[in-house]
Amino acid sequence: MRHLLGTRELAYDDALRILDTALEFSDVANRTVPKLPTLRGVTMVNLFFEDSTRTRLSFEAAAKRLSADVMTFQVQGSSVSKGESLKDTAQTVEAMGADIIVMRHFASGAAHRLAQSGWVDAAIINAGDGTHEHPTQALLDAATLRSTFRGDPRGTNLEGLRVAIVGDIAHSRVARSNVFLLSSLGAHVTVVGPTELLPKGIEDWPVAAHHDLDAVIDEGPDALMMLRIQRERIRGEHQPASGDYVRNYSLTPARASRLPSDSIVMHPGPMNRGVEISSEVADSPRSVILQQVRHGVAIRMATLFDLWGGTS
Ligand code: NCD
């Protein structure tokens, strides 16, 4: 693989290989010295035009566990705020030695633009572009589902698993990336939310769309993935009223108690406790939220390794 830009164009075999490689890497964290020499001499740059806590830290942890050098370019206070273009910024970062650029950008399509422009030779990983895609998040979610529901998951896909993604589907790059990846791996994906938070053109997605969370819960899904309302991305459109949203879409203990006993609850973070998910559910045994974070590091190690040629 040359770049990782989205899951829509990610080949099935590439996805399975990254998931399998992540399993090989997942025990590195438990070693006395949690480091492999694999990417010694390789420089990864986190180029973040938007805030992030877990994604940036997770890429940093992944790169360090593979002995890569890490640089971080956070846009606040940089010359991007003085109008420097994406081209100049990326070329500057590459001139400082970047072999792999992990980029988060507020504009949908920014990572594709950079990869296709020929401005830089570095491998590009999309760490979230606007409302478009966030492929490593979907891969870590697939890894979490696979390790929860498949005994020894190597080589297996998610055939037949039923996953409901709940909330602000329209503005969520996490939802988009998950819909394409999970359905390509064989899962049945349902998206649930009020009309104004389901994207236009949802009929063309490989999903079932619903407005009634209670009805979806009664179907007994294997996993519920709760998303926050991305208020920072909703401009000039109808904002759902908080009271109505909580009443209809919050995962409360009462709703969670109607799920089958082995169903899991996921959330990519950051959570708004008391809005899309109650604290009691987020901290309950069926919540795999911290396992998602742990899988995230292994998935990012596997992605870096794959882009660097898959040889140690
Ligand atoms: C998400 C993101 O930034 O797209 N967070 C993440 O990467 N874990 C989701 C969000 O911001 O709600």
Short mmCIF file of C-alpha atoms and ligand atoms in Angstrom, two decimals:
data_model
loop_
_atom_site.label_atom_id
_atom_site.label_comp_id
_atom_site.label_asym_id
_atom_site.label_seq_id
_atom_site.Cartn_x
_atom_site.Cartn_y
_atom_site.Cartn_z
CA MET A 1 0.00 0.00 0.00
CA ARG A 2 1.32 3.46 -0.92
CA HIS A 3 -1.04 5.66 1.17
CA LEU A 4 -4.00 5.10 3.50
CA LEU A 5 -6.57 7.71 2.54
CA GLY A 6 -9.94 6.12 3.16
CA THR A 7 -11.78 2.84 3.58
CA ARG A 8 -14.02 3.33 0.58
CA GLU A 9 -11.12 2.48 -1.72
CA LEU A 10 -9.32 0.16 0.71
CA ALA A 11 -9.10 -3.32 -0.81
CA TYR A 12 -10.50 -6.20 1.24
CA ASP A 13 -7.12 -7.99 1.28
CA ASP A 14 -5.30 -4.86 2.41
CA ALA A 15 -7.78 -4.38 5.25
CA LEU A 16 -7.43 -8.00 6.43
CA ARG A 17 -3.64 -7.82 6.22
CA ILE A 18 -3.54 -4.68 8.38
CA LEU A 19 -5.89 -6.29 10.91
CA ASP A 20 -3.74 -9.43 11.04
CA THR A 21 -0.50 -7.46 11.32
CA ALA A 22 -2.00 -5.45 14.17
CA LEU A 23 -2.55 -8.69 16.07
CA GLU A 24 1.16 -9.50 15.71
CA PHE A 25 1.98 -6.07 17.14
CA SER A 26 -0.62 -5.98 19.89
CA ASP A 27 1.54 -7.65 22.53
CA VAL A 28 4.47 -5.27 22.10
CA ALA A 29 2.90 -2.91 24.64
CA ASN A 30 3.18 -5.59 27.32
CA ARG A 31 6.91 -6.18 26.93
CA THR A 32 9.40 -4.84 29.45
CA VAL A 33 10.83 -2.69 26.67
CA PRO A 34 7.78 -1.96 24.46
CA LYS A 35 9.78 -1.34 21.30
CA LEU A 36 10.68 -3.06 18.03
CA PRO A 37 13.50 -1.82 15.75
CA THR A 38 11.31 -2.16 12.63
CA LEU A 39 11.10 1.49 11.54
CA ARG A 40 14.46 2.70 12.82
CA GLY A 41 15.61 5.60 10.66
CA VAL A 42 12.09 6.38 9.40
CA THR A 43 10.56 9.74 10.27
CA MET A 44 6.83 10.15 10.80
CA VAL A 45 5.37 13.62 10.99
CA ASN A 46 2.02 14.33 12.60
CA LEU A 47 0.65 17.26 10.60
CA PHE A 48 -2.47 18.39 12.44
CA PHE A 49 -4.61 21.25 11.17
CA GLU A 50 -7.34 20.34 13.66
CA ASP A 51 -7.36 19.45 17.35
CA SER A 52 -6.90 15.88 18.42
CA THR A 53 -5.87 14.11 21.55
CA ARG A 54 -6.17 10.40 21.08
CA THR A 55 -5.43 10.08 17.38
CA ARG A 56 -2.26 12.16 17.56
CA LEU A 57 -1.02 10.42 20.70
CA SER A 58 -1.90 7.03 19.28
CA PHE A 59 0.13 7.60 16.11
CA GLU A 60 2.99 8.90 18.23
CA ALA A 61 2.89 5.82 20.47
CA ALA A 62 2.69 3.53 17.42
CA ALA A 63 5.67 5.18 15.70
CA LYS A 64 7.78 5.12 18.87
CA ARG A 65 7.04 1.44 19.50
CA LEU A 66 8.46 0.76 16.04
CA SER A 67 11.51 2.98 16.76
CA ALA A 68 10.59 5.63 14.17
CA ASP A 69 11.44 9.27 14.78
CA VAL A 70 8.40 11.45 15.41
CA MET A 71 7.83 15.13 14.76
CA THR A 72 4.59 16.95 15.44
CA PHE A 73 3.40 20.01 13.56
CA GLN A 74 0.37 21.53 15.26
CA VAL A 75 -1.18 24.31 13.29
CA GLN A 76 -2.06 26.79 16.03
CA GLY A 77 0.78 29.25 16.25
CA SER A 78 2.40 27.99 13.06
CA SER A 79 2.80 29.91 9.83
CA VAL A 80 -0.31 28.19 8.44
CA SER A 81 -2.27 30.76 10.44
CA LYS A 82 -0.33 33.36 8.45
CA GLY A 83 -1.76 31.87 5.24
CA GLU A 84 0.87 29.28 4.32
CA SER A 85 -0.67 26.77 1.91
CA LEU A 86 -1.01 23.02 2.31
CA LYS A 87 1.57 22.61 -0.45
CA ASP A 88 4.18 24.81 1.26
CA THR A 89 3.52 23.27 4.66
CA ALA A 90 3.79 19.70 3.37
CA GLN A 91 6.93 20.43 1.36
CA THR A 92 8.53 22.12 4.37
CA VAL A 93 7.75 19.13 6.54
CA GLU A 94 9.18 16.77 3.93
CA ALA A 95 12.34 18.87 3.60
CA MET A 96 12.82 18.29 7.33
CA GLY A 97 12.90 14.57 6.67
CA ALA A 98 9.32 13.27 6.73
CA ASP A 99 8.96 9.80 5.20
CA ILE A 100 5.38 9.36 6.37
CA ILE A 101 2.95 12.24 6.88
CA VAL A 102 -0.04 11.62 9.14
CA MET A 103 -2.44 14.42 8.39
CA ARG A 104 -5.62 15.65 10.02
CA HIS A 105 -7.32 18.48 8.17
CA PHE A 106 -10.62 20.33 8.47
CA ALA A 107 -11.25 20.11 4.70
CA SER A 108 -12.85 16.96 3.30
CA GLY A 109 -10.56 15.60 0.59
CA ALA A 110 -7.36 17.24 1.91
CA ALA A 111 -5.45 13.97 2.31
CA HIS A 112 -6.41 12.79 -1.18
CA ARG A 113 -5.35 16.16 -2.55
CA LEU A 114 -1.94 15.92 -0.90
CA ALA A 115 -1.43 12.32 -2.01
CA GLN A 116 -2.41 12.99 -5.61
CA SER A 117 -0.70 16.37 -6.00
CA GLY A 118 2.83 15.11 -6.44
CA TRP A 119 3.94 17.86 -4.03
CA VAL A 120 5.66 15.35 -1.75
CA ASP A 121 7.02 11.79 -2.00
CA ALA A 122 6.08 10.87 1.57
CA ALA A 123 3.44 8.23 2.27
CA ILE A 124 0.23 9.89 3.45
CA ILE A 125 -2.07 8.60 6.17
CA ASN A 126 -5.41 10.33 6.52
CA ALA A 127 -6.03 10.91 10.25
CA GLY A 128 -9.39 12.58 9.56
CA ASP A 129 -10.40 14.98 6.78
CA GLY A 130 -13.46 17.12 7.48
CA THR A 131 -16.63 15.06 7.47
CA HIS A 132 -15.14 12.60 4.99
CA GLU A 133 -12.98 9.71 6.26
CA HIS A 134 -10.94 8.51 9.24
CA PRO A 135 -9.68 5.11 8.08
CA THR A 136 -7.50 4.12 11.03
CA GLN A 137 -10.45 4.70 13.37
CA ALA A 138 -12.56 2.27 11.31
CA LEU A 139 -9.72 -0.26 11.26
CA LEU A 140 -9.34 -0.09 15.04
CA ASP A 141 -13.10 -0.52 15.41
CA ALA A 142 -12.98 -3.55 13.11
CA ALA A 143 -10.08 -4.92 15.19
CA THR A 144 -12.11 -4.46 18.37
CA LEU A 145 -15.14 -6.22 16.86
CA ARG A 146 -13.02 -9.05 15.53
CA SER A 147 -11.21 -9.70 18.78
CA THR A 148 -14.48 -9.56 20.74
CA PHE A 149 -16.54 -11.86 18.53
CA ARG A 150 -14.01 -14.18 16.87
CA GLY A 151 -11.96 -16.59 18.95
CA ASP A 152 -8.67 -16.52 17.06
CA PRO A 153 -9.40 -13.77 14.59
CA ARG A 154 -6.47 -14.13 12.18
CA GLY A 155 -7.73 -14.32 8.62
CA THR A 156 -11.40 -13.96 9.62
CA ASN A 157 -13.73 -11.20 8.56
CA LEU A 158 -16.86 -9.82 10.24
CA GLU A 159 -19.37 -11.88 8.22
CA GLY A 160 -22.84 -11.70 9.76
CA LEU A 161 -22.05 -9.34 12.66
CA ARG A 162 -24.75 -6.73 13.20
CA VAL A 163 -23.45 -3.27 14.03
CA ALA A 164 -25.61 -0.19 14.62
CA ILE A 165 -23.97 3.24 14.38
CA VAL A 166 -26.01 5.79 16.30
CA GLY A 167 -26.08 9.59 16.22
CA ASP A 168 -24.65 12.22 13.94
CA ILE A 169 -23.94 10.14 10.87
CA ALA A 170 -24.06 13.12 8.49
CA HIS A 171 -21.06 14.95 9.93
CA SER A 172 -19.03 11.97 11.10
CA ARG A 173 -15.96 10.76 9.25
CA VAL A 174 -15.89 7.89 11.76
CA ALA A 175 -19.33 6.74 10.60
CA ARG A 176 -18.43 7.03 6.92
CA SER A 177 -15.18 5.07 7.25
CA ASN A 178 -16.85 2.42 9.38
CA VAL A 179 -19.78 1.94 7.02
CA PHE A 180 -17.49 1.16 4.10
CA LEU A 181 -14.97 -0.96 5.99
CA LEU A 182 -17.37 -2.99 8.14
CA SER A 183 -19.69 -3.75 5.24
CA SER A 184 -16.78 -4.78 3.04
CA LEU A 185 -15.74 -7.16 5.83
CA GLY A 186 -19.21 -8.74 5.79
CA ALA A 187 -20.94 -6.97 8.70
CA HIS A 188 -24.54 -5.76 8.45
CA VAL A 189 -24.47 -2.08 9.30
CA THR A 190 -27.47 -0.03 10.40
CA VAL A 191 -27.25 3.72 10.91
CA VAL A 192 -29.62 5.35 13.38
CA GLY A 193 -30.37 9.02 13.94
CA PRO A 194 -32.82 11.85 13.43
CA THR A 195 -33.46 12.88 9.81
CA GLU A 196 -31.28 15.99 10.08
CA LEU A 197 -28.29 13.91 11.20
CA LEU A 198 -28.51 11.27 8.47
CA PRO A 199 -26.61 12.25 5.32
CA LYS A 200 -28.26 13.09 2.05
CA GLY A 201 -27.84 10.18 -0.33
CA ILE A 202 -27.89 7.58 2.48
CA GLU A 203 -29.92 5.33 0.11
CA ASP A 204 -26.71 4.76 -1.84
CA TRP A 205 -24.73 3.59 1.21
CA PRO A 206 -24.46 -0.15 1.93
CA VAL A 207 -26.55 0.23 5.12
CA ALA A 208 -30.05 0.14 6.53
CA ALA A 209 -31.15 3.54 7.89
CA HIS A 210 -33.47 3.98 10.89
CA HIS A 211 -34.83 6.77 13.06
CA ASP A 212 -35.96 4.63 15.97
CA LEU A 213 -33.15 3.57 18.32
CA ASP A 214 -35.49 1.53 20.51
CA ALA A 215 -36.62 -0.56 17.55
CA VAL A 216 -32.97 -1.17 16.57
CA ILE A 217 -32.10 -2.20 20.13
CA ASP A 218 -34.99 -4.67 20.07
CA GLU A 219 -33.42 -6.32 17.03
CA GLY A 220 -30.51 -7.28 19.32
CA PRO A 221 -27.44 -5.90 17.52
CA ASP A 222 -24.00 -7.31 18.37
CA ALA A 223 -22.54 -3.82 18.75
CA LEU A 224 -23.79 -0.29 19.19
CA MET A 225 -21.39 2.45 18.17
CA MET A 226 -22.38 5.75 19.77
CA LEU A 227 -21.27 9.02 18.14
CA ARG A 228 -21.30 12.56 19.46
CA ILE A 229 -23.11 15.37 17.66
CA GLN A 230 -20.36 17.22 15.78
CA ARG A 231 -21.73 20.67 16.59
CA GLU A 232 -18.58 22.38 15.30
CA ARG A 233 -19.40 21.05 11.83
CA ILE A 234 -23.08 22.00 11.79
CA ARG A 235 -23.25 25.52 10.41
CA GLY A 236 -26.44 27.17 9.26
CA GLU A 237 -28.27 23.85 9.36
CA HIS A 238 -30.89 22.68 11.79
CA GLN A 239 -29.24 21.74 15.11
CA PRO A 240 -31.12 19.02 16.95
CA ALA A 241 -32.47 20.21 20.32
CA SER A 242 -30.51 18.59 23.14
CA GLY A 243 -33.57 17.50 25.15
CA ASP A 244 -35.17 15.68 22.23
CA TYR A 245 -31.87 14.16 21.21
CA VAL A 246 -31.15 12.78 24.67
CA ARG A 247 -34.68 11.43 25.02
CA ASN A 248 -34.60 9.62 21.68
CA TYR A 249 -30.95 8.69 21.10
CA SER A 250 -29.01 8.62 24.36
CA LEU A 251 -27.77 5.19 25.38
CA THR A 252 -29.14 5.11 28.91
CA PRO A 253 -28.85 2.20 31.36
CA ALA A 254 -32.52 1.38 30.65
CA ARG A 255 -31.86 1.07 26.92
CA ALA A 256 -28.58 -0.80 27.39
CA SER A 257 -30.31 -3.33 29.68
CA ARG A 258 -32.51 -4.38 26.74
CA LEU A 259 -29.49 -5.40 24.65
CA PRO A 260 -28.48 -9.08 24.50
CA SER A 261 -26.02 -9.83 27.32
CA ASP A 262 -23.03 -10.21 24.99
CA SER A 263 -23.64 -7.05 22.95
CA ILE A 264 -20.92 -4.44 23.19
CA VAL A 265 -20.96 -0.65 23.31
CA MET A 266 -18.36 1.36 21.38
CA HIS A 267 -17.49 5.06 21.14
CA PRO A 268 -14.56 6.65 19.25
CA GLY A 269 -14.23 9.46 21.77
CA PRO A 270 -14.38 12.21 22.76
CA MET A 271 -17.56 11.29 24.67
CA ASN A 272 -20.18 13.71 25.82
CA ARG A 273 -21.28 11.80 28.88
CA GLY A 274 -24.97 12.32 29.57
CA VAL A 275 -25.70 13.22 25.95
CA GLU A 276 -25.16 10.34 23.50
CA ILE A 277 -24.11 7.90 26.23
CA SER A 278 -24.63 7.85 29.99
CA SER A 279 -21.64 7.53 32.30
CA GLU A 280 -23.05 4.33 33.73
CA VAL A 281 -23.09 2.67 30.30
CA ALA A 282 -19.70 4.08 29.27
CA ASP A 283 -18.14 2.57 32.40
CA SER A 284 -20.09 -0.71 32.31
CA PRO A 285 -18.61 -4.14 31.49
CA ARG A 286 -20.15 -4.13 27.99
CA SER A 287 -18.27 -0.95 27.10
CA VAL A 288 -15.15 -1.65 25.01
CA ILE A 289 -14.15 2.01 24.69
CA LEU A 290 -10.70 1.58 26.22
CA GLN A 291 -10.09 -1.58 24.21
CA GLN A 292 -10.74 0.52 21.11
CA VAL A 293 -7.96 2.87 22.25
CA ARG A 294 -5.59 -0.08 22.79
CA HIS A 295 -6.38 -1.56 19.37
CA GLY A 296 -5.76 1.90 17.92
CA VAL A 297 -2.06 1.79 18.73
CA ALA A 298 -1.62 -1.68 17.19
CA ILE A 299 -3.61 -0.71 14.07
CA ARG A 300 -1.45 2.37 13.59
CA MET A 301 1.71 0.31 14.04
CA ALA A 302 0.42 -2.09 11.39
CA THR A 303 -0.43 0.79 9.04
CA LEU A 304 3.00 2.41 9.39
CA PHE A 305 4.65 -0.96 8.87
CA ASP A 306 2.54 -1.67 5.79
CA LEU A 307 3.26 1.69 4.18
CA TRP A 308 6.93 1.22 4.77
CA GLY A 309 6.99 -1.94 2.70
CA GLY A 310 6.01 -4.52 5.24
CA THR A 311 9.57 -5.71 5.75
CA SER A 312 11.52 -5.52 8.97
C1 NCD B 1 -13.25 11.46 16.13
C2 NCD B 1 -12.75 12.39 15.07
O1 NCD B 1 -11.95 13.28 15.33
O2 NCD B 1 -13.17 12.18 13.94
N1 NCD B 1 -12.40 11.25 17.19
C3 NCD B 1 -11.37 10.36 17.05
O3 NCD B 1 -10.56 10.44 16.16
N2 NCD B 1 -11.33 9.36 17.94
C4 NCD B 1 -14.64 11.63 16.50
C5 NCD B 1 -15.11 12.95 17.04
O4 NCD B 1 -14.43 13.96 16.99
O5 NCD B 1 -16.24 12.95 17.52
#
